[in-house]
mmCIF file with all atom_site columns, C-alpha atoms in Angstrom:
data_model
loop_
_atom_site.group_PDB
_atom_site.id
_atom_site.type_symbol
_atom_site.label_atom_id
_atom_site.label_alt_id
_atom_site.label_comp_id
_atom_site.label_asym_id
_atom_site.label_entity_id
_atom_site.label_seq_id
_atom_site.pdbx_PDB_ins_code
_atom_site.Cartn_x
_atom_site.Cartn_y
_atom_site.Cartn_z
_atom_site.occupancy
_atom_site.B_iso_or_equiv
_atom_site.pdbx_formal_charge
_atom_site.auth_seq_id
_atom_site.auth_comp_id
_atom_site.auth_asym_id
_atom_site.auth_atom_id
_atom_site.pdbx_PDB_model_num
ATOM 1   C CA . SER A 1 1   ? 24.825 -77.976 132.002 1.00 0.00 ? 29  SER A CA 1
ATOM 2   C CA . GLN A 1 2   ? 26.934 -78.438 134.471 1.00 0.00 ? 30  GLN A CA 1
ATOM 3   C CA . GLN A 1 3   ? 26.485 -81.602 137.144 1.00 0.00 ? 31  GLN A CA 1
ATOM 4   C CA . GLY A 1 4   ? 27.146 -79.628 140.696 1.00 0.00 ? 32  GLY A CA 1
ATOM 5   C CA . GLU A 1 5   ? 25.849 -76.607 142.171 1.00 0.00 ? 33  GLU A CA 1
ATOM 6   C CA . GLU A 1 6   ? 27.798 -75.420 144.385 1.00 0.00 ? 34  GLU A CA 1
ATOM 7   C CA . ASP A 1 7   ? 26.251 -72.978 147.551 1.00 0.00 ? 35  ASP A CA 1
ATOM 8   C CA . PRO A 1 8   ? 26.665 -70.019 148.265 1.00 0.00 ? 36  PRO A CA 1
ATOM 9   C CA . GLN A 1 9   ? 28.107 -68.223 145.741 1.00 0.00 ? 37  GLN A CA 1
ATOM 10  C CA . ALA A 1 10  ? 30.517 -66.127 147.682 1.00 0.00 ? 38  ALA A CA 1
ATOM 11  C CA . LEU A 1 11  ? 31.346 -66.348 151.862 1.00 0.00 ? 39  LEU A CA 1
ATOM 12  C CA . SER A 1 12  ? 33.280 -63.875 153.519 1.00 0.00 ? 40  SER A CA 1
ATOM 13  C CA . ILE A 1 13  ? 34.776 -65.101 156.964 1.00 0.00 ? 41  ILE A CA 1
ATOM 14  C CA . GLN A 1 14  ? 36.523 -63.837 159.698 1.00 0.00 ? 42  GLN A CA 1
ATOM 15  C CA . GLU A 1 15  ? 40.054 -65.074 159.958 1.00 0.00 ? 43  GLU A CA 1
ATOM 16  C CA . GLY A 1 16  ? 39.842 -68.462 162.332 1.00 0.00 ? 44  GLY A CA 1
ATOM 17  C CA . GLU A 1 17  ? 36.106 -68.854 161.302 1.00 0.00 ? 45  GLU A CA 1
ATOM 18  C CA . ASN A 1 18  ? 34.927 -72.268 159.456 1.00 0.00 ? 46  ASN A CA 1
ATOM 19  C CA . ALA A 1 19  ? 33.351 -71.893 156.387 1.00 0.00 ? 47  ALA A CA 1
ATOM 20  C CA . THR A 1 20  ? 31.118 -74.589 155.066 1.00 0.00 ? 48  THR A CA 1
ATOM 21  C CA . MET A 1 21  ? 30.106 -74.854 151.238 1.00 0.00 ? 49  MET A CA 1
ATOM 22  C CA . ASN A 1 22  ? 27.705 -77.189 149.559 1.00 0.00 ? 50  ASN A CA 1
ATOM 23  C CA . CYS A 1 23  ? 27.489 -78.918 146.346 1.00 0.00 ? 51  CYS A CA 1
ATOM 24  C CA . SER A 1 24  ? 24.041 -80.858 144.831 1.00 0.00 ? 52  SER A CA 1
ATOM 25  C CA . TYR A 1 25  ? 23.883 -83.161 142.024 1.00 0.00 ? 53  TYR A CA 1
ATOM 26  C CA . LYS A 1 26  ? 21.842 -84.493 139.549 1.00 0.00 ? 54  LYS A CA 1
ATOM 27  C CA . THR A 1 27  ? 23.029 -87.926 138.554 1.00 0.00 ? 55  THR A CA 1
ATOM 28  C CA . SER A 1 28  ? 24.130 -90.816 139.762 1.00 0.00 ? 56  SER A CA 1
ATOM 29  C CA . ILE A 1 29  ? 28.120 -90.788 141.280 1.00 0.00 ? 57  ILE A CA 1
ATOM 30  C CA . ASN A 1 30  ? 31.008 -93.396 141.397 1.00 0.00 ? 58  ASN A CA 1
ATOM 31  C CA . ASN A 1 31  ? 33.209 -90.202 143.491 1.00 0.00 ? 59  ASN A CA 1
ATOM 32  C CA . LEU A 1 32  ? 33.106 -86.272 144.243 1.00 0.00 ? 60  LEU A CA 1
ATOM 33  C CA . GLN A 1 33  ? 36.144 -84.250 143.687 1.00 0.00 ? 61  GLN A CA 1
ATOM 34  C CA . TRP A 1 34  ? 36.779 -80.733 145.930 1.00 0.00 ? 62  TRP A CA 1
ATOM 35  C CA . TYR A 1 35  ? 39.114 -77.669 144.231 1.00 0.00 ? 63  TYR A CA 1
ATOM 36  C CA . ARG A 1 36  ? 40.618 -75.049 144.682 1.00 0.00 ? 64  ARG A CA 1
ATOM 37  C CA . GLN A 1 37  ? 41.568 -72.636 142.844 1.00 0.00 ? 65  GLN A CA 1
ATOM 38  C CA . ASN A 1 38  ? 43.538 -69.311 143.638 1.00 0.00 ? 66  ASN A CA 1
ATOM 39  C CA . SER A 1 39  ? 42.951 -66.305 141.343 1.00 0.00 ? 67  SER A CA 1
ATOM 40  C CA . GLY A 1 40  ? 43.551 -66.854 137.529 1.00 0.00 ? 68  GLY A CA 1
ATOM 41  C CA . ARG A 1 41  ? 45.392 -70.411 138.196 1.00 0.00 ? 69  ARG A CA 1
ATOM 42  C CA . GLY A 1 42  ? 44.721 -73.563 138.164 1.00 0.00 ? 70  GLY A CA 1
ATOM 43  C CA . LEU A 1 43  ? 43.009 -75.898 140.162 1.00 0.00 ? 71  LEU A CA 1
ATOM 44  C CA . VAL A 1 44  ? 44.224 -78.386 143.018 1.00 0.00 ? 72  VAL A CA 1
ATOM 45  C CA . HIS A 1 45  ? 42.947 -81.256 144.267 1.00 0.00 ? 73  HIS A CA 1
ATOM 46  C CA . LEU A 1 46  ? 41.575 -81.250 147.675 1.00 0.00 ? 74  LEU A CA 1
ATOM 47  C CA . ILE A 1 47  ? 40.230 -84.164 148.221 1.00 0.00 ? 75  ILE A CA 1
ATOM 48  C CA . LEU A 1 48  ? 37.778 -87.062 146.399 1.00 0.00 ? 76  LEU A CA 1
ATOM 49  C CA . ILE A 1 49  ? 35.093 -89.161 148.732 1.00 0.00 ? 77  ILE A CA 1
ATOM 50  C CA . ARG A 1 50  ? 33.931 -91.888 146.740 1.00 0.00 ? 78  ARG A CA 1
ATOM 51  C CA . SER A 1 51  ? 29.566 -93.206 146.862 1.00 0.00 ? 79  SER A CA 1
ATOM 52  C CA . ASN A 1 52  ? 30.156 -95.403 149.460 1.00 0.00 ? 80  ASN A CA 1
ATOM 53  C CA . GLU A 1 53  ? 31.836 -92.836 152.187 1.00 0.00 ? 81  GLU A CA 1
ATOM 54  C CA . ARG A 1 54  ? 29.780 -90.716 154.011 1.00 0.00 ? 82  ARG A CA 1
ATOM 55  C CA . GLU A 1 55  ? 32.362 -88.218 155.441 1.00 0.00 ? 83  GLU A CA 1
ATOM 56  C CA . LYS A 1 56  ? 36.186 -87.722 154.970 1.00 0.00 ? 84  LYS A CA 1
ATOM 57  C CA . HIS A 1 57  ? 38.814 -85.913 156.801 1.00 0.00 ? 85  HIS A CA 1
ATOM 58  C CA . SER A 1 58  ? 42.210 -83.894 154.964 1.00 0.00 ? 86  SER A CA 1
ATOM 59  C CA . GLY A 1 59  ? 43.847 -81.557 157.704 1.00 0.00 ? 87  GLY A CA 1
ATOM 60  C CA . ARG A 1 60  ? 41.411 -78.948 157.988 1.00 0.00 ? 88  ARG A CA 1
ATOM 61  C CA . LEU A 1 61  ? 38.898 -80.625 154.983 1.00 0.00 ? 89  LEU A CA 1
ATOM 62  C CA . ARG A 1 62  ? 36.346 -81.926 156.251 1.00 0.00 ? 90  ARG A CA 1
ATOM 63  C CA . VAL A 1 63  ? 34.093 -83.294 153.018 1.00 0.00 ? 91  VAL A CA 1
ATOM 64  C CA . THR A 1 64  ? 30.603 -85.247 153.758 1.00 0.00 ? 92  THR A CA 1
ATOM 65  C CA . LEU A 1 65  ? 28.349 -86.756 150.820 1.00 0.00 ? 93  LEU A CA 1
ATOM 66  C CA . ASP A 1 66  ? 24.856 -87.823 151.066 1.00 0.00 ? 94  ASP A CA 1
ATOM 67  C CA . THR A 1 67  ? 24.302 -90.023 148.442 1.00 0.00 ? 95  THR A CA 1
ATOM 68  C CA . SER A 1 68  ? 20.450 -90.308 148.899 1.00 0.00 ? 96  SER A CA 1
ATOM 69  C CA . LYS A 1 69  ? 19.991 -86.601 148.707 1.00 0.00 ? 97  LYS A CA 1
ATOM 70  C CA . LYS A 1 70  ? 22.958 -86.222 146.058 1.00 0.00 ? 98  LYS A CA 1
ATOM 71  C CA . SER A 1 71  ? 24.636 -83.545 148.107 1.00 0.00 ? 99  SER A CA 1
ATOM 72  C CA . SER A 1 72  ? 28.031 -83.090 149.591 1.00 0.00 ? 100 SER A CA 1
ATOM 73  C CA . SER A 1 73  ? 29.869 -80.062 151.702 1.00 0.00 ? 101 SER A CA 1
ATOM 74  C CA . LEU A 1 74  ? 32.826 -78.964 152.229 1.00 0.00 ? 102 LEU A CA 1
ATOM 75  C CA . LEU A 1 75  ? 33.971 -77.634 155.698 1.00 0.00 ? 103 LEU A CA 1
ATOM 76  C CA . ILE A 1 76  ? 37.217 -75.543 156.177 1.00 0.00 ? 104 ILE A CA 1
ATOM 77  C CA . THR A 1 77  ? 37.680 -75.137 159.395 1.00 0.00 ? 105 THR A CA 1
ATOM 78  C CA . ALA A 1 78  ? 39.789 -72.499 161.324 1.00 0.00 ? 106 ALA A CA 1
ATOM 79  C CA . SER A 1 79  ? 40.426 -70.608 157.876 1.00 0.00 ? 107 SER A CA 1
ATOM 80  C CA . ARG A 1 80  ? 43.538 -68.662 157.461 1.00 0.00 ? 108 ARG A CA 1
ATOM 81  C CA . ALA A 1 81  ? 44.271 -65.871 155.151 1.00 0.00 ? 109 ALA A CA 1
ATOM 82  C CA . ALA A 1 82  ? 46.021 -68.367 151.705 1.00 0.00 ? 110 ALA A CA 1
ATOM 83  C CA . ASP A 1 83  ? 42.072 -70.413 152.340 1.00 0.00 ? 111 ASP A CA 1
ATOM 84  C CA . THR A 1 84  ? 41.179 -67.329 150.011 1.00 0.00 ? 112 THR A CA 1
ATOM 85  C CA . ALA A 1 85  ? 40.018 -68.516 146.834 1.00 0.00 ? 113 ALA A CA 1
ATOM 86  C CA . SER A 1 86  ? 37.751 -70.840 144.541 1.00 0.00 ? 114 SER A CA 1
ATOM 87  C CA . TYR A 1 87  ? 35.980 -73.520 145.466 1.00 0.00 ? 115 TYR A CA 1
ATOM 88  C CA . PHE A 1 88  ? 34.439 -76.299 143.058 1.00 0.00 ? 116 PHE A CA 1
ATOM 89  C CA . CYS A 1 89  ? 33.080 -79.914 143.702 1.00 0.00 ? 117 CYS A CA 1
ATOM 90  C CA . ALA A 1 90  ? 33.008 -81.980 140.932 1.00 0.00 ? 118 ALA A CA 1
ATOM 91  C CA . THR A 1 91  ? 31.365 -85.173 139.476 1.00 0.00 ? 119 THR A CA 1
ATOM 92  C CA . GLY A 1 92  ? 33.371 -87.534 136.983 1.00 0.00 ? 120 GLY A CA 1
ATOM 93  C CA . ASN A 1 93  ? 32.073 -90.192 133.689 1.00 0.00 ? 121 ASN A CA 1
ATOM 94  C CA . ASP A 1 94  ? 32.782 -90.874 130.911 1.00 0.00 ? 122 ASP A CA 1
ATOM 95  C CA . TYR A 1 95  ? 37.233 -89.888 131.615 1.00 0.00 ? 123 TYR A CA 1
ATOM 96  C CA . LYS A 1 96  ? 35.428 -85.887 132.245 1.00 0.00 ? 124 LYS A CA 1
ATOM 97  C CA . LEU A 1 97  ? 35.370 -83.930 135.792 1.00 0.00 ? 125 LEU A CA 1
ATOM 98  C CA . SER A 1 98  ? 31.794 -81.492 135.074 1.00 0.00 ? 126 SER A CA 1
ATOM 99  C CA . PHE A 1 99  ? 32.666 -78.746 137.675 1.00 0.00 ? 127 PHE A CA 1
ATOM 100 C CA . GLY A 1 100 ? 29.346 -76.740 139.566 1.00 0.00 ? 128 GLY A CA 1
ATOM 101 C CA . ALA A 1 101 ? 30.034 -72.680 139.306 1.00 0.00 ? 129 ALA A CA 1
ATOM 102 C CA . GLY A 1 102 ? 31.932 -73.181 142.307 1.00 0.00 ? 130 GLY A CA 1
ATOM 103 C CA . THR A 1 103 ? 31.995 -70.949 145.630 1.00 0.00 ? 131 THR A CA 1
ATOM 104 C CA . THR A 1 104 ? 33.945 -67.923 146.485 1.00 0.00 ? 132 THR A CA 1
ATOM 105 C CA . VAL A 1 105 ? 35.688 -67.609 149.849 1.00 0.00 ? 133 VAL A CA 1
ATOM 106 C CA . THR A 1 106 ? 37.114 -64.480 150.683 1.00 0.00 ? 134 THR A CA 1
ATOM 107 C CA . VAL A 1 107 ? 39.059 -65.006 154.813 1.00 0.00 ? 135 VAL A CA 1
ATOM 108 C CA . ARG A 1 108 ? 39.342 -61.382 156.144 1.00 0.00 ? 136 ARG A CA 1
ATOM 109 C CA . ALA A 1 109 ? 42.793 -60.787 158.757 1.00 0.00 ? 137 ALA A CA 1
ATOM 110 C CA . LYS B 2 1   ? 58.224 -84.322 139.817 1.00 0.00 ? 3   LYS B CA 1
ATOM 111 C CA . ALA B 2 2   ? 57.082 -81.287 137.469 1.00 0.00 ? 4   ALA B CA 1
ATOM 112 C CA . GLY B 2 3   ? 53.945 -80.723 137.815 1.00 0.00 ? 5   GLY B CA 1
ATOM 113 C CA . VAL B 2 4   ? 51.823 -80.565 133.899 1.00 0.00 ? 6   VAL B CA 1
ATOM 114 C CA . THR B 2 5   ? 53.178 -77.429 131.927 1.00 0.00 ? 7   THR B CA 1
ATOM 115 C CA . GLN B 2 6   ? 50.831 -75.312 129.475 1.00 0.00 ? 8   GLN B CA 1
ATOM 116 C CA . THR B 2 7   ? 52.491 -72.801 127.102 1.00 0.00 ? 9   THR B CA 1
ATOM 117 C CA . PRO B 2 8   ? 52.170 -69.937 126.423 1.00 0.00 ? 10  PRO B CA 1
ATOM 118 C CA . ARG B 2 9   ? 50.863 -68.720 129.592 1.00 0.00 ? 11  ARG B CA 1
ATOM 119 C CA . TYR B 2 10  ? 49.804 -65.811 127.952 1.00 0.00 ? 12  TYR B CA 1
ATOM 120 C CA . LEU B 2 11  ? 48.340 -64.409 124.369 1.00 0.00 ? 13  LEU B CA 1
ATOM 121 C CA . ILE B 2 12  ? 46.342 -62.175 121.894 1.00 0.00 ? 14  ILE B CA 1
ATOM 122 C CA . LYS B 2 13  ? 45.064 -62.900 119.109 1.00 0.00 ? 15  LYS B CA 1
ATOM 123 C CA . THR B 2 14  ? 42.143 -61.170 116.708 1.00 0.00 ? 16  THR B CA 1
ATOM 124 C CA . ARG B 2 15  ? 39.470 -62.602 115.601 1.00 0.00 ? 17  ARG B CA 1
ATOM 125 C CA . GLY B 2 16  ? 39.602 -65.076 112.257 1.00 0.00 ? 18  GLY B CA 1
ATOM 126 C CA . GLN B 2 17  ? 43.106 -66.431 114.047 1.00 0.00 ? 19  GLN B CA 1
ATOM 127 C CA . GLN B 2 18  ? 43.916 -69.820 114.572 1.00 0.00 ? 20  GLN B CA 1
ATOM 128 C CA . VAL B 2 19  ? 46.337 -70.686 118.217 1.00 0.00 ? 21  VAL B CA 1
ATOM 129 C CA . THR B 2 20  ? 47.537 -73.887 119.508 1.00 0.00 ? 22  THR B CA 1
ATOM 130 C CA . LEU B 2 21  ? 48.008 -74.540 122.845 1.00 0.00 ? 23  LEU B CA 1
ATOM 131 C CA . SER B 2 22  ? 50.747 -76.775 124.156 1.00 0.00 ? 24  SER B CA 1
ATOM 132 C CA . CYS B 2 23  ? 50.650 -79.131 127.554 1.00 0.00 ? 25  CYS B CA 1
ATOM 133 C CA . SER B 2 24  ? 52.773 -81.329 129.156 1.00 0.00 ? 26  SER B CA 1
ATOM 134 C CA . PRO B 2 25  ? 51.733 -83.544 131.447 1.00 0.00 ? 27  PRO B CA 1
ATOM 135 C CA . ILE B 2 26  ? 53.342 -84.805 134.612 1.00 0.00 ? 28  ILE B CA 1
ATOM 136 C CA . SER B 2 27  ? 55.647 -87.350 133.820 1.00 0.00 ? 29  SER B CA 1
ATOM 137 C CA . GLY B 2 28  ? 54.124 -91.590 133.692 1.00 0.00 ? 30  GLY B CA 1
ATOM 138 C CA . HIS B 2 29  ? 50.849 -89.875 133.727 1.00 0.00 ? 31  HIS B CA 1
ATOM 139 C CA . ARG B 2 30  ? 49.175 -91.021 130.459 1.00 0.00 ? 32  ARG B CA 1
ATOM 140 C CA . SER B 2 31  ? 45.333 -88.586 130.034 1.00 0.00 ? 33  SER B CA 1
ATOM 141 C CA . VAL B 2 32  ? 45.219 -85.672 128.996 1.00 0.00 ? 34  VAL B CA 1
ATOM 142 C CA . SER B 2 33  ? 42.421 -83.580 129.605 1.00 0.00 ? 35  SER B CA 1
ATOM 143 C CA . TRP B 2 34  ? 41.192 -79.834 128.596 1.00 0.00 ? 36  TRP B CA 1
ATOM 144 C CA . TYR B 2 35  ? 39.155 -77.390 129.700 1.00 0.00 ? 37  TYR B CA 1
ATOM 145 C CA . GLN B 2 36  ? 37.590 -74.400 129.282 1.00 0.00 ? 38  GLN B CA 1
ATOM 146 C CA . GLN B 2 37  ? 36.482 -72.181 131.621 1.00 0.00 ? 39  GLN B CA 1
ATOM 147 C CA . THR B 2 38  ? 34.719 -68.425 131.501 1.00 0.00 ? 40  THR B CA 1
ATOM 148 C CA . PRO B 2 39  ? 32.962 -65.455 133.694 1.00 0.00 ? 41  PRO B CA 1
ATOM 149 C CA . GLY B 2 40  ? 29.739 -66.674 132.065 1.00 0.00 ? 42  GLY B CA 1
ATOM 150 C CA . GLN B 2 41  ? 29.739 -70.640 131.756 1.00 0.00 ? 43  GLN B CA 1
ATOM 151 C CA . GLY B 2 42  ? 32.451 -71.226 133.764 1.00 0.00 ? 44  GLY B CA 1
ATOM 152 C CA . LEU B 2 43  ? 34.645 -74.873 133.546 1.00 0.00 ? 45  LEU B CA 1
ATOM 153 C CA . GLN B 2 44  ? 33.859 -76.554 130.443 1.00 0.00 ? 46  GLN B CA 1
ATOM 154 C CA . PHE B 2 45  ? 34.907 -79.623 129.132 1.00 0.00 ? 47  PHE B CA 1
ATOM 155 C CA . LEU B 2 46  ? 36.689 -79.451 125.768 1.00 0.00 ? 48  LEU B CA 1
ATOM 156 C CA . PHE B 2 47  ? 38.214 -83.354 125.312 1.00 0.00 ? 49  PHE B CA 1
ATOM 157 C CA . GLU B 2 48  ? 40.472 -85.744 126.645 1.00 0.00 ? 50  GLU B CA 1
ATOM 158 C CA . TYR B 2 49  ? 42.918 -87.995 125.409 1.00 0.00 ? 51  TYR B CA 1
ATOM 159 C CA . PHE B 2 50  ? 45.023 -91.019 126.611 1.00 0.00 ? 52  PHE B CA 1
ATOM 160 C CA . SER B 2 51  ? 47.476 -92.933 124.611 1.00 0.00 ? 53  SER B CA 1
ATOM 161 C CA . GLU B 2 52  ? 46.889 -91.098 121.731 1.00 0.00 ? 54  GLU B CA 1
ATOM 162 C CA . THR B 2 53  ? 43.171 -91.527 121.414 1.00 0.00 ? 55  THR B CA 1
ATOM 163 C CA . GLN B 2 54  ? 40.284 -89.348 122.085 1.00 0.00 ? 56  GLN B CA 1
ATOM 164 C CA . ARG B 2 55  ? 38.592 -91.056 124.472 1.00 0.00 ? 57  ARG B CA 1
ATOM 165 C CA . ASN B 2 56  ? 35.446 -87.929 125.043 1.00 0.00 ? 58  ASN B CA 1
ATOM 166 C CA . LYS B 2 57  ? 34.762 -84.666 123.736 1.00 0.00 ? 59  LYS B CA 1
ATOM 167 C CA . GLY B 2 58  ? 32.651 -82.175 125.395 1.00 0.00 ? 60  GLY B CA 1
ATOM 168 C CA . ASN B 2 59  ? 30.033 -79.982 123.259 1.00 0.00 ? 61  ASN B CA 1
ATOM 169 C CA . PHE B 2 60  ? 31.889 -77.466 121.403 1.00 0.00 ? 62  PHE B CA 1
ATOM 170 C CA . PRO B 2 61  ? 32.234 -76.322 117.936 1.00 0.00 ? 63  PRO B CA 1
ATOM 171 C CA . GLY B 2 62  ? 34.530 -78.477 115.207 1.00 0.00 ? 64  GLY B CA 1
ATOM 172 C CA . ARG B 2 63  ? 37.125 -75.058 114.895 1.00 0.00 ? 65  ARG B CA 1
ATOM 173 C CA . PHE B 2 64  ? 38.096 -76.881 118.562 1.00 0.00 ? 66  PHE B CA 1
ATOM 174 C CA . SER B 2 65  ? 40.384 -80.146 118.179 1.00 0.00 ? 67  SER B CA 1
ATOM 175 C CA . GLY B 2 66  ? 43.252 -81.671 119.950 1.00 0.00 ? 68  GLY B CA 1
ATOM 176 C CA . ARG B 2 67  ? 45.646 -83.981 119.909 1.00 0.00 ? 69  ARG B CA 1
ATOM 177 C CA . GLN B 2 68  ? 48.060 -86.779 121.868 1.00 0.00 ? 70  GLN B CA 1
ATOM 178 C CA . PHE B 2 69  ? 51.419 -87.363 120.940 1.00 0.00 ? 71  PHE B CA 1
ATOM 179 C CA . SER B 2 70  ? 53.567 -90.565 121.623 1.00 0.00 ? 72  SER B CA 1
ATOM 180 C CA . ASN B 2 71  ? 55.163 -88.773 125.050 1.00 0.00 ? 73  ASN B CA 1
ATOM 181 C CA . SER B 2 72  ? 51.057 -88.090 125.850 1.00 0.00 ? 74  SER B CA 1
ATOM 182 C CA . ARG B 2 73  ? 52.262 -84.186 125.644 1.00 0.00 ? 75  ARG B CA 1
ATOM 183 C CA . SER B 2 74  ? 48.954 -82.771 124.311 1.00 0.00 ? 76  SER B CA 1
ATOM 184 C CA . GLU B 2 75  ? 47.666 -79.643 121.845 1.00 0.00 ? 77  GLU B CA 1
ATOM 185 C CA . MET B 2 76  ? 44.534 -78.203 121.398 1.00 0.00 ? 78  MET B CA 1
ATOM 186 C CA . ASN B 2 77  ? 44.139 -76.185 118.333 1.00 0.00 ? 79  ASN B CA 1
ATOM 187 C CA . VAL B 2 78  ? 41.092 -73.032 117.940 1.00 0.00 ? 80  VAL B CA 1
ATOM 188 C CA . SER B 2 79  ? 40.937 -72.533 114.455 1.00 0.00 ? 81  SER B CA 1
ATOM 189 C CA . THR B 2 80  ? 39.072 -68.715 113.218 1.00 0.00 ? 82  THR B CA 1
ATOM 190 C CA . LEU B 2 81  ? 38.916 -67.479 116.299 1.00 0.00 ? 83  LEU B CA 1
ATOM 191 C CA . GLU B 2 82  ? 35.532 -65.034 118.378 1.00 0.00 ? 84  GLU B CA 1
ATOM 192 C CA . LEU B 2 83  ? 35.179 -62.516 120.628 1.00 0.00 ? 85  LEU B CA 1
ATOM 193 C CA . GLY B 2 84  ? 33.993 -66.095 122.700 1.00 0.00 ? 86  GLY B CA 1
ATOM 194 C CA . ASP B 2 85  ? 36.654 -68.122 123.118 1.00 0.00 ? 87  ASP B CA 1
ATOM 195 C CA . SER B 2 86  ? 38.518 -65.578 125.127 1.00 0.00 ? 88  SER B CA 1
ATOM 196 C CA . ALA B 2 87  ? 39.388 -67.258 127.886 1.00 0.00 ? 89  ALA B CA 1
ATOM 197 C CA . LEU B 2 88  ? 41.700 -69.629 130.372 1.00 0.00 ? 90  LEU B CA 1
ATOM 198 C CA . TYR B 2 89  ? 42.187 -72.874 128.873 1.00 0.00 ? 91  TYR B CA 1
ATOM 199 C CA . LEU B 2 90  ? 42.860 -76.000 131.576 1.00 0.00 ? 92  LEU B CA 1
ATOM 200 C CA . CYS B 2 91  ? 44.926 -78.832 130.704 1.00 0.00 ? 93  CYS B CA 1
ATOM 201 C CA . ALA B 2 92  ? 44.900 -81.235 133.381 1.00 0.00 ? 94  ALA B CA 1
ATOM 202 C CA . SER B 2 93  ? 46.832 -84.626 133.638 1.00 0.00 ? 95  SER B CA 1
ATOM 203 C CA . SER B 2 94  ? 46.212 -88.204 135.104 1.00 0.00 ? 96  SER B CA 1
ATOM 204 C CA . PHE B 2 95  ? 46.888 -91.869 135.222 1.00 0.00 ? 97  PHE B CA 1
ATOM 205 C CA . GLY B 2 96  ? 44.354 -92.500 133.537 1.00 0.00 ? 98  GLY B CA 1
ATOM 206 C CA . ALA B 2 97  ? 42.632 -94.448 135.081 1.00 0.00 ? 99  ALA B CA 1
ATOM 207 C CA . GLY B 2 98  ? 39.162 -93.200 135.033 1.00 0.00 ? 100 GLY B CA 1
ATOM 208 C CA . GLY B 2 99  ? 36.587 -94.842 133.023 1.00 0.00 ? 101 GLY B CA 1
ATOM 209 C CA . ILE B 2 100 ? 32.854 -94.771 131.974 1.00 0.00 ? 102 ILE B CA 1
ATOM 210 C CA . THR B 2 101 ? 31.776 -94.665 136.030 1.00 0.00 ? 103 THR B CA 1
ATOM 211 C CA . GLY B 2 102 ? 34.415 -92.809 137.597 1.00 0.00 ? 104 GLY B CA 1
ATOM 212 C CA . THR B 2 103 ? 37.332 -90.255 136.762 1.00 0.00 ? 105 THR B CA 1
ATOM 213 C CA . GLY B 2 104 ? 40.203 -89.915 139.483 1.00 0.00 ? 106 GLY B CA 1
ATOM 214 C CA . GLU B 2 105 ? 42.025 -86.835 140.711 1.00 0.00 ? 107 GLU B CA 1
ATOM 215 C CA . LEU B 2 106 ? 43.504 -84.594 137.889 1.00 0.00 ? 108 LEU B CA 1
ATOM 216 C CA . PHE B 2 107 ? 45.904 -82.478 138.233 1.00 0.00 ? 109 PHE B CA 1
ATOM 217 C CA . PHE B 2 108 ? 46.074 -79.217 136.468 1.00 0.00 ? 110 PHE B CA 1
ATOM 218 C CA . GLY B 2 109 ? 48.505 -76.679 135.047 1.00 0.00 ? 111 GLY B CA 1
ATOM 219 C CA . GLU B 2 110 ? 48.455 -72.892 135.794 1.00 0.00 ? 112 GLU B CA 1
ATOM 220 C CA . GLY B 2 111 ? 46.398 -72.494 132.058 1.00 0.00 ? 113 GLY B CA 1
ATOM 221 C CA . SER B 2 112 ? 46.896 -70.500 129.349 1.00 0.00 ? 114 SER B CA 1
ATOM 222 C CA . ARG B 2 113 ? 44.898 -67.389 129.175 1.00 0.00 ? 115 ARG B CA 1
ATOM 223 C CA . LEU B 2 114 ? 44.027 -66.165 125.487 1.00 0.00 ? 116 LEU B CA 1
ATOM 224 C CA . THR B 2 115 ? 41.876 -63.115 124.431 1.00 0.00 ? 117 THR B CA 1
ATOM 225 C CA . VAL B 2 116 ? 40.684 -62.689 121.521 1.00 0.00 ? 118 VAL B CA 1
ATOM 226 C CA . LEU B 2 117 ? 40.399 -58.846 120.548 1.00 0.00 ? 119 LEU B CA 1
#
């Protein structure tokens, strides 16, 4: 079974709007990562947040982590058409990453 | 700096055949991981290698195997192909600083899309 589970499964927004997606995980973590995947291509690392951090920013991305609730959220502000992709959270241990099922984001022009 | 290179990008095989996929990591990266992505199962971990040693293996049958060479390049092999092996196979590399308690950022290739007929 997968460690992380994203919510919602799919999200459709207008260009310029914000997109928020959530991730829940099951076991204790050292860090949590978010990746983006454009259709049928490889994954691109977006951001890593450590278990002792509560919030992290990178450009238009904001990630929060609540270890007490075993959850994280990814916020994309002022979305663009190029943000259309699938987004995955991942937790790692034992030299591997466990990915959630992903949130598919569609940004409409 | 060149990224992770996977070959071939696309391939079609028939049931019962075998396939070998290749991965060249980013220069200086010593860890290579493999993942299988399917619509039904999502992203599943196959195995991870560091300095030619397999450090972890996912829950896949023995038909799936891999190896890493001294130059950090890696190959994975699937024997006796089944229809369910149709998937995007992703290779990722890293410096390999991860361990039992954590795994760092991975750099992924574009994948090898395998279709089994």
